[in-house]
Amino acid sequence: MKIERVTLRHVQMELKAPFTTSFGTFRTKDFLLIEAVDSAGVVGWGESVAFHSPWYNEETLKTNWHMLEDFLIPLVLSKPIEHPDELGQRFAFIRKNKMAKSAIEGAIWDLYAKKIGVPLSKALGGQKKTVEVGVSIGIQQTTSDLLKIIENFVSQEYRRIKVKIKPGWDVDVIREIRRHFPSLPLMADANSAYSLEDIDTLKALDEFDLMMIEQPLSPDDIVDHAKLQALLKTPICLDESIHSLDDARKAIELGSCKIINIKIGRVGGLSESIKIHDFCKMKNIPIWCGGMLESGVGRAHNIAITTLDNFLMPGDTAASSRYWHRDIIQPEVTVQNGLITVPDHPGIGYEVDRRQLEAYSTKSSTLRM
Ligand code: OSB
Ligand code: MG
């Protein structure tokens, strides 16, 4: 592949409803979209999952723009690429900035799959025809608001419900949910809102038969999580702490978690996601695909990676309509019976709706070979 030009776009989409985590509230979603075009005119799409503020991790939309425009895209344009796996090496001298790396790598993977004429899922080694999905629900004003929202998603047949928790919105809320939905596949995500001093609260959650508790302690920590896991019955799932295969290996070795959430952007791309997948499979650690409130482009990448066989639990990649009035892909992602049908067209398998994308774009820049 000879990449001839890459366009970076700043896109802004309004969420249907605000989404609140322990670190803040999203009302709109600002993100970067990448369009890579090769010498034959084939187009690949990638999405950066960095948010506008450095809440979830240290990257932001602007740091990603800088990394992409000044370092990563020039490297992609500098010489031909035979396979997307090569980009890891090409980018290796640049520290971290995993979400920026992943955004351009994702576009090259899409382009590569289109060039060889296969769906992205197949290019990644996935076999599934459908993928199971759950839904992640933000912190609400009242418990009764939350129960109504859960009721609605349960009626849409999502395969598990994840609720966000934080100190003061945890044990009592989970108890109420369990009272109303005794056998619901349920989990909680703390986004690092606790420390080992909160051990009593975290232990109190053991009584509710949660599938897992996601990232209770500091982002990046694996040592305290190991201490905590030894004291909890509920499996710990790590999200923020896992940035690479090496992190996954160390966390599993230490016993810091029993489940891993893979976010393609957080680990630097699809090639690294496959490596983590393969390692976790060997170690009997189930994984699932996390979400970052993606547009259809990022959603399509999540669906593709979830077709690998050790993605054993429902992911967070819900239907487009759960987030957006109108997504930027055609057709939109839909969920039936808690399943998304994996597209069978080459590449990501959805068309980007250029008119809709234009309407949501606030800024763009094109770099050429
Ligand atoms: O921790 O998984 C998370 C949203 C924003 C930031 C972090 C997280 C989330 C979610 C929502 O849980 C996932 C989604 O629906 O895309
Ligand atoms: Mg999480």
Tab-separated table of C-alpha atoms and ligand atoms in Angstrom:
chain	number	residue	atom	x	y	z
A	1	MET	CA	0.000	0.000	0.000
A	2	LYS	CA	1.239	3.426	-0.944
A	3	ILE	CA	-0.674	5.952	1.132
A	4	GLU	CA	-1.045	9.160	-0.887
A	5	ARG	CA	-3.051	11.356	1.413
A	6	VAL	CA	-4.521	11.359	4.884
A	7	THR	CA	-7.294	13.669	6.043
A	8	LEU	CA	-7.772	14.474	9.712
A	9	ARG	CA	-11.178	15.752	10.782
A	10	HIS	CA	-12.410	17.140	14.078
A	11	VAL	CA	-15.965	15.853	14.420
A	12	GLN	CA	-18.587	16.859	16.955
A	13	MET	CA	-21.725	14.799	17.601
A	14	GLU	CA	-24.406	15.472	20.163
A	15	LEU	CA	-25.238	12.552	22.458
A	16	LYS	CA	-28.950	11.697	22.768
A	17	ALA	CA	-28.589	11.788	26.553
A	18	PRO	CA	-25.725	12.959	28.795
A	19	PHE	CA	-23.345	10.184	29.902
A	20	THR	CA	-21.883	10.494	33.424
A	21	THR	CA	-18.949	8.521	34.809
A	22	SER	CA	-17.056	8.915	38.098
A	23	PHE	CA	-14.760	11.390	36.269
A	24	GLY	CA	-17.268	13.621	34.513
A	25	THR	CA	-20.230	14.133	32.185
A	26	PHE	CA	-20.284	13.952	28.386
A	27	ARG	CA	-22.998	15.899	26.556
A	28	THR	CA	-21.361	16.051	23.170
A	29	LYS	CA	-18.688	13.823	21.751
A	30	ASP	CA	-15.718	15.499	20.065
A	31	PHE	CA	-13.309	13.173	18.312
A	32	LEU	CA	-10.922	12.840	15.376
A	33	LEU	CA	-11.705	10.853	12.282
A	34	ILE	CA	-9.018	9.723	9.877
A	35	GLU	CA	-9.384	9.026	6.176
A	36	ALA	CA	-6.394	7.404	4.472
A	37	VAL	CA	-6.334	7.080	0.673
A	38	ASP	CA	-3.846	4.956	-1.270
A	39	SER	CA	-2.441	5.377	-4.781
A	40	ALA	CA	-5.329	3.318	-6.238
A	41	GLY	CA	-7.924	5.540	-4.544
A	42	VAL	CA	-8.934	2.959	-1.917
A	43	VAL	CA	-10.098	4.633	1.316
A	44	GLY	CA	-9.571	3.460	4.908
A	45	TRP	CA	-11.269	4.940	7.981
A	46	GLY	CA	-10.023	5.222	11.562
A	47	GLU	CA	-11.318	6.928	14.696
A	48	SER	CA	-9.422	8.327	17.652
A	49	VAL	CA	-11.086	7.537	20.973
A	50	ALA	CA	-9.286	10.349	22.817
A	51	PHE	CA	-11.786	12.649	24.512
A	52	HIS	CA	-11.728	16.437	24.517
A	53	SER	CA	-10.462	16.455	28.129
A	54	PRO	CA	-7.770	14.227	29.704
A	55	TRP	CA	-10.183	12.504	32.121
A	56	TYR	CA	-9.987	8.895	31.136
A	57	ASN	CA	-6.284	9.031	30.261
A	58	GLU	CA	-3.690	11.673	29.424
A	59	GLU	CA	-4.513	11.947	25.722
A	60	THR	CA	-6.880	14.530	24.272
A	61	LEU	CA	-8.230	15.322	20.876
A	62	LYS	CA	-5.674	18.124	20.525
A	63	THR	CA	-2.689	16.021	21.628
A	64	ASN	CA	-3.852	13.406	19.107
A	65	TRP	CA	-4.137	16.027	16.356
A	66	HIS	CA	-0.575	17.132	17.114
A	67	MET	CA	0.837	13.597	17.229
A	68	LEU	CA	-0.945	12.599	14.045
A	69	GLU	CA	-0.204	15.712	12.014
A	70	ASP	CA	3.401	16.216	13.105
A	71	PHE	CA	4.641	12.630	13.598
A	72	LEU	CA	2.394	9.680	12.803
A	73	ILE	CA	0.855	10.611	9.458
A	74	PRO	CA	4.220	11.738	7.981
A	75	LEU	CA	5.594	8.308	8.989
A	76	VAL	CA	2.705	6.565	7.241
A	77	LEU	CA	3.241	8.664	4.098
A	78	SER	CA	7.033	8.213	4.157
A	79	LYS	CA	7.203	4.714	2.630
A	80	PRO	CA	4.898	1.893	1.463
A	81	ILE	CA	3.263	-0.470	3.957
A	82	GLU	CA	2.896	-4.170	3.203
A	83	HIS	CA	0.877	-5.068	6.275
A	84	PRO	CA	-0.617	-2.956	9.109
A	85	ASP	CA	1.406	-4.984	11.661
A	86	GLU	CA	4.478	-3.037	10.466
A	87	LEU	CA	3.213	0.198	11.964
A	88	GLY	CA	3.999	-0.913	15.526
A	89	GLN	CA	7.706	-0.912	14.630
A	90	ARG	CA	7.480	2.266	12.592
A	91	PHE	CA	5.862	4.108	15.520
A	92	ALA	CA	7.938	2.457	18.252
A	93	PHE	CA	10.311	5.390	18.861
A	94	ILE	CA	7.323	7.558	19.808
A	95	ARG	CA	6.385	7.007	23.443
A	96	LYS	CA	2.795	6.225	24.440
A	97	ASN	CA	0.161	8.275	22.562
A	98	LYS	CA	-1.596	4.970	21.978
A	99	MET	CA	-4.937	6.436	20.960
A	100	ALA	CA	-3.300	8.592	18.288
A	101	LYS	CA	-1.344	5.583	16.969
A	102	SER	CA	-4.448	3.416	17.003
A	103	ALA	CA	-6.501	5.953	15.028
A	104	ILE	CA	-4.181	5.890	12.001
A	105	GLU	CA	-3.427	2.165	12.371
A	106	GLY	CA	-7.186	1.476	12.267
A	107	ALA	CA	-7.524	3.396	8.996
A	108	ILE	CA	-4.661	1.366	7.491
A	109	TRP	CA	-6.248	-1.921	8.667
A	110	ASP	CA	-9.535	-0.945	6.990
A	111	LEU	CA	-7.686	-0.018	3.804
A	112	TYR	CA	-5.669	-3.248	3.903
A	113	ALA	CA	-8.794	-5.403	4.321
A	114	LYS	CA	-10.423	-3.598	1.376
A	115	LYS	CA	-7.292	-4.141	-0.756
A	116	ILE	CA	-7.342	-7.897	-0.118
A	117	GLY	CA	-11.134	-7.929	-0.506
A	118	VAL	CA	-12.140	-9.325	2.898
A	119	PRO	CA	-14.144	-8.017	5.853
A	120	LEU	CA	-11.941	-6.455	8.551
A	121	SER	CA	-13.109	-9.173	10.972
A	122	LYS	CA	-11.651	-11.874	8.682
A	123	ALA	CA	-8.438	-9.907	8.113
A	124	LEU	CA	-7.982	-9.867	11.915
A	125	GLY	CA	-8.558	-13.623	12.166
A	126	GLY	CA	-12.127	-13.503	13.523
A	127	GLN	CA	-14.718	-16.150	12.753
A	128	LYS	CA	-17.963	-15.121	14.455
A	129	LYS	CA	-20.973	-14.158	12.343
A	130	THR	CA	-22.601	-12.272	15.219
A	131	VAL	CA	-21.234	-10.648	18.374
A	132	GLU	CA	-22.940	-10.375	21.748
A	133	VAL	CA	-23.487	-6.924	23.191
A	134	GLY	CA	-24.266	-5.346	26.498
A	135	VAL	CA	-24.848	-1.725	27.372
A	136	SER	CA	-23.057	0.679	29.710
A	137	ILE	CA	-25.230	3.079	31.689
A	138	GLY	CA	-23.934	6.285	33.257
A	139	ILE	CA	-24.573	7.626	36.743
A	140	GLN	CA	-28.126	9.034	37.066
A	141	GLN	CA	-29.841	11.610	39.275
A	142	THR	CA	-31.879	8.998	41.146
A	143	THR	CA	-31.984	5.236	41.519
A	144	SER	CA	-35.508	5.146	40.123
A	145	ASP	CA	-34.288	6.921	36.948
A	146	LEU	CA	-31.609	4.253	36.648
A	147	LEU	CA	-34.095	1.403	37.132
A	148	LYS	CA	-36.271	2.780	34.316
A	149	ILE	CA	-33.288	3.004	31.987
A	150	ILE	CA	-32.238	-0.553	32.838
A	151	GLU	CA	-35.804	-1.755	32.239
A	152	ASN	CA	-35.709	-0.164	28.783
A	153	PHE	CA	-32.376	-1.757	27.814
A	154	VAL	CA	-33.452	-5.132	29.192
A	155	SER	CA	-36.521	-4.927	26.941
A	156	GLN	CA	-34.150	-4.296	24.010
A	157	GLU	CA	-32.518	-7.646	24.897
A	158	TYR	CA	-28.988	-6.421	25.648
A	159	ARG	CA	-27.024	-9.370	27.009
A	160	ARG	CA	-25.705	-7.651	30.113
A	161	ILE	CA	-26.035	-4.354	31.901
A	162	LYS	CA	-23.074	-2.364	33.163
A	163	VAL	CA	-23.629	0.511	35.540
A	164	LYS	CA	-21.147	3.178	36.495
A	165	ILE	CA	-20.439	3.506	40.206
A	166	LYS	CA	-18.581	5.986	42.424
A	167	PRO	CA	-18.390	6.566	46.186
A	168	GLY	CA	-21.917	7.422	47.323
A	169	TRP	CA	-23.471	5.771	44.232
A	170	ASP	CA	-22.601	2.133	44.761
A	171	VAL	CA	-23.810	-0.464	47.282
A	172	ASP	CA	-27.333	0.930	47.791
A	173	VAL	CA	-27.854	1.403	44.058
A	174	ILE	CA	-26.627	-2.098	43.211
A	175	ARG	CA	-28.844	-3.543	45.969
A	176	GLU	CA	-31.904	-1.844	44.428
A	177	ILE	CA	-31.014	-3.100	40.954
A	178	ARG	CA	-30.677	-6.650	42.272
A	179	ARG	CA	-33.999	-6.374	44.102
A	180	HIS	CA	-35.730	-5.522	40.797
A	181	PHE	CA	-33.652	-7.755	38.506
A	182	PRO	CA	-32.540	-10.787	40.557
A	183	SER	CA	-30.965	-12.728	37.684
A	184	LEU	CA	-29.830	-9.921	35.372
A	185	PRO	CA	-26.247	-10.314	34.082
A	186	LEU	CA	-24.919	-7.224	35.852
A	187	MET	CA	-21.539	-5.560	36.369
A	188	ALA	CA	-20.205	-2.276	37.752
A	189	ASP	CA	-17.512	0.062	36.405
A	190	ALA	CA	-15.802	2.427	38.866
A	191	ASN	CA	-13.391	4.178	36.474
A	192	SER	CA	-10.749	4.309	39.244
A	193	ALA	CA	-12.946	6.059	41.820
A	194	TYR	CA	-11.781	3.964	44.822
A	195	SER	CA	-8.647	3.155	46.793
A	196	LEU	CA	-7.720	0.279	49.104
A	197	GLU	CA	-9.140	2.346	51.956
A	198	ASP	CA	-12.579	1.681	50.495
A	199	ILE	CA	-12.177	-2.048	51.026
A	200	ASP	CA	-15.375	-2.348	53.094
A	201	THR	CA	-17.518	-0.831	50.341
A	202	LEU	CA	-15.877	-2.967	47.666
A	203	LYS	CA	-16.327	-6.115	49.768
A	204	ALA	CA	-19.971	-5.229	50.338
A	205	LEU	CA	-20.505	-5.548	46.572
A	206	ASP	CA	-19.558	-9.246	46.764
A	207	GLU	CA	-23.044	-10.096	47.960
A	208	PHE	CA	-24.728	-9.096	44.641
A	209	ASP	CA	-23.296	-11.703	42.314
A	210	LEU	CA	-21.825	-9.190	39.864
A	211	MET	CA	-20.165	-10.625	36.760
A	212	MET	CA	-17.209	-8.378	37.571
A	213	ILE	CA	-16.158	-5.015	38.932
A	214	GLU	CA	-14.282	-2.953	36.374
A	215	GLN	CA	-11.255	-0.818	37.280
A	216	PRO	CA	-12.008	-0.040	40.940
A	217	LEU	CA	-8.539	1.444	41.701
A	218	SER	CA	-6.091	3.886	40.106
A	219	PRO	CA	-5.584	4.010	36.384
A	220	ASP	CA	-2.244	2.264	35.670
A	221	ASP	CA	-2.212	0.384	38.996
A	222	ILE	CA	-1.773	-3.384	38.993
A	223	VAL	CA	-0.239	-3.853	42.464
A	224	ASP	CA	-3.122	-2.687	44.643
A	225	HIS	CA	-5.576	-4.425	42.332
A	226	ALA	CA	-3.773	-7.704	43.077
A	227	LYS	CA	-4.191	-7.094	46.817
A	228	LEU	CA	-7.838	-6.253	46.290
A	229	GLN	CA	-8.569	-9.255	44.059
A	230	ALA	CA	-7.205	-11.542	46.793
A	231	LEU	CA	-9.846	-10.125	49.154
A	232	LEU	CA	-12.828	-10.117	46.766
A	233	LYS	CA	-15.040	-12.895	45.492
A	234	THR	CA	-16.173	-10.721	42.554
A	235	PRO	CA	-13.768	-10.908	39.607
A	236	ILE	CA	-11.874	-7.701	38.869
A	237	CYS	CA	-11.762	-6.600	35.240
A	238	LEU	CA	-9.043	-4.135	34.276
A	239	ASP	CA	-9.702	-1.339	31.796
A	240	GLU	CA	-7.554	1.815	32.345
A	241	SER	CA	-4.549	-0.156	33.677
A	242	ILE	CA	-3.902	-2.204	30.526
A	243	HIS	CA	-2.036	-0.416	27.708
A	244	SER	CA	-0.135	-3.281	26.095
A	245	LEU	CA	0.507	-7.005	25.950
A	246	ASP	CA	3.216	-6.482	28.559
A	247	ASP	CA	0.746	-4.845	30.954
A	248	ALA	CA	-1.689	-7.721	30.427
A	249	ARG	CA	1.034	-10.288	31.098
A	250	LYS	CA	2.120	-8.549	34.320
A	251	ALA	CA	-1.435	-8.070	35.583
A	252	ILE	CA	-2.271	-11.729	34.980
A	253	GLU	CA	0.996	-12.849	36.600
A	254	LEU	CA	0.292	-10.736	39.686
A	255	GLY	CA	-3.346	-11.830	39.921
A	256	SER	CA	-4.571	-8.241	39.534
A	257	CYS	CA	-7.620	-9.276	37.505
A	258	LYS	CA	-9.544	-12.280	36.209
A	259	ILE	CA	-10.992	-10.539	33.146
A	260	ILE	CA	-9.633	-7.901	30.754
A	261	ASN	CA	-11.505	-5.217	28.850
A	262	ILE	CA	-9.770	-4.501	25.549
A	263	LYS	CA	-10.161	-1.062	24.046
A	264	ILE	CA	-8.384	-0.884	20.721
A	265	GLY	CA	-7.376	2.760	21.246
A	266	ARG	CA	-6.085	2.273	24.781
A	267	VAL	CA	-3.671	-0.483	23.719
A	268	GLY	CA	-2.409	1.292	20.589
A	269	GLY	CA	-4.368	-0.493	17.888
A	270	LEU	CA	-5.729	-3.680	16.377
A	271	SER	CA	-2.368	-5.461	16.017
A	272	GLU	CA	-1.674	-5.093	19.773
A	273	SER	CA	-5.298	-6.056	20.555
A	274	ILE	CA	-4.793	-9.360	18.707
A	275	LYS	CA	-1.602	-10.051	20.687
A	276	ILE	CA	-3.398	-9.418	23.993
A	277	HIS	CA	-6.297	-11.560	22.818
A	278	ASP	CA	-3.988	-14.468	21.985
A	279	PHE	CA	-2.109	-14.210	25.269
A	280	CYS	CA	-5.302	-14.050	27.346
A	281	LYS	CA	-6.675	-17.053	25.474
A	282	MET	CA	-3.569	-19.036	26.352
A	283	LYS	CA	-3.926	-17.995	30.014
A	284	ASN	CA	-7.679	-18.702	30.153
A	285	ILE	CA	-8.494	-15.083	30.851
A	286	PRO	CA	-11.790	-14.093	29.201
A	287	ILE	CA	-11.845	-10.733	27.467
A	288	TRP	CA	-14.478	-8.394	26.081
A	289	CYS	CA	-14.415	-5.234	24.008
A	290	GLY	CA	-14.912	-1.929	25.805
A	291	GLY	CA	-16.442	1.193	24.292
A	292	MET	CA	-15.545	4.884	24.199
A	293	LEU	CA	-18.845	6.314	22.953
A	294	GLU	CA	-17.580	5.829	19.409
A	295	SER	CA	-19.153	6.963	16.185
A	296	GLY	CA	-19.993	4.294	13.625
A	297	VAL	CA	-16.393	4.093	12.414
A	298	GLY	CA	-14.920	3.160	15.803
A	299	ARG	CA	-17.956	0.981	16.459
A	300	ALA	CA	-17.226	-0.991	13.266
A	301	HIS	CA	-13.633	-1.615	14.391
A	302	ASN	CA	-14.911	-2.832	17.785
A	303	ILE	CA	-17.324	-5.242	16.104
A	304	ALA	CA	-14.538	-6.606	13.910
A	305	ILE	CA	-12.115	-7.330	16.796
A	306	THR	CA	-14.912	-8.900	18.875
A	307	THR	CA	-15.211	-11.706	16.275
A	308	LEU	CA	-11.997	-13.256	17.683
A	309	ASP	CA	-12.902	-16.295	19.748
A	310	ASN	CA	-11.576	-15.319	23.185
A	311	PHE	CA	-13.953	-12.319	23.278
A	312	LEU	CA	-16.125	-14.452	25.515
A	313	MET	CA	-18.280	-11.814	27.183
A	314	PRO	CA	-20.693	-9.206	25.775
A	315	GLY	CA	-19.010	-5.895	24.936
A	316	ASP	CA	-20.064	-2.254	25.404
A	317	THR	CA	-20.551	-1.611	21.667
A	318	ALA	CA	-24.301	-0.969	21.668
A	319	ALA	CA	-26.460	0.108	18.705
A	320	SER	CA	-25.786	3.471	17.005
A	321	SER	CA	-29.248	4.630	18.129
A	322	ARG	CA	-28.277	4.203	21.815
A	323	TYR	CA	-25.947	7.210	21.378
A	324	TRP	CA	-26.771	9.188	18.234
A	325	HIS	CA	-29.738	10.798	16.534
A	326	ARG	CA	-27.939	9.976	13.334
A	327	ASP	CA	-24.653	8.104	12.993
A	328	ILE	CA	-22.045	8.770	10.287
A	329	ILE	CA	-22.233	5.262	8.792
A	330	GLN	CA	-24.747	3.497	6.566
A	331	PRO	CA	-26.323	1.219	7.531
A	332	GLU	CA	-26.198	2.115	11.239
A	333	VAL	CA	-25.207	-0.526	13.810
A	334	THR	CA	-28.317	-2.324	15.041
A	335	VAL	CA	-28.848	-4.917	17.764
A	336	GLN	CA	-31.296	-7.806	17.557
A	337	ASN	CA	-31.721	-10.337	20.297
A	338	GLY	CA	-28.623	-8.865	21.961
A	339	LEU	CA	-26.520	-9.541	18.868
A	340	ILE	CA	-24.880	-7.453	16.171
A	341	THR	CA	-24.556	-9.139	12.785
A	342	VAL	CA	-20.974	-8.833	11.593
A	343	PRO	CA	-20.883	-7.117	8.179
A	344	ASP	CA	-19.556	-9.190	5.292
A	345	HIS	CA	-18.425	-6.388	2.973
A	346	PRO	CA	-14.689	-5.724	2.610
A	347	GLY	CA	-13.048	-3.552	5.281
A	348	ILE	CA	-15.123	-2.143	8.132
A	349	GLY	CA	-18.197	-3.134	6.114
A	350	TYR	CA	-20.165	0.087	6.583
A	351	GLU	CA	-20.175	3.127	4.276
A	352	VAL	CA	-19.268	6.489	5.730
A	353	ASP	CA	-22.109	8.921	5.035
A	354	ARG	CA	-20.057	11.841	3.728
A	355	ARG	CA	-22.888	14.360	3.888
A	356	GLN	CA	-23.549	13.558	7.518
A	357	LEU	CA	-19.838	13.615	8.279
A	358	GLU	CA	-19.517	17.022	6.602
A	359	ALA	CA	-22.361	18.334	8.745
A	360	TYR	CA	-20.613	17.209	11.964
A	361	SER	CA	-17.051	18.271	10.996
A	362	THR	CA	-15.666	21.457	12.497
A	363	LYS	CA	-12.128	21.378	11.095
A	364	SER	CA	-10.045	19.324	8.699
A	365	SER	CA	-6.512	19.054	7.378
A	366	THR	CA	-5.090	16.935	4.560
A	367	LEU	CA	-1.486	15.736	4.406
A	368	ARG	CA	-0.034	14.406	1.152
A	369	MET	CA	2.876	12.175	0.219
B	1	OSB	O1	-14.749	3.015	31.253
B	1	OSB	O2	-15.662	1.847	29.773
B	1	OSB	C1	-15.423	2.956	30.250
B	1	OSB	C2	-17.375	5.694	28.412
B	1	OSB	C3	-16.446	6.712	28.444
B	1	OSB	C4	-15.241	6.512	29.059
B	1	OSB	C5	-14.935	5.292	29.655
B	1	OSB	C6	-15.863	4.249	29.618
B	1	OSB	C7	-17.107	4.472	29.009
B	1	OSB	C8	-18.172	3.487	28.982
B	1	OSB	C9	-19.168	3.571	27.859
B	1	OSB	O3	-18.348	2.662	29.836
B	1	OSB	C10	-18.893	2.601	26.786
B	1	OSB	C11	-19.728	2.851	25.560
B	1	OSB	O4	-20.956	2.739	25.652
B	1	OSB	O5	-19.145	3.169	24.512
B	2	MG	MG	-14.293	1.092	31.959
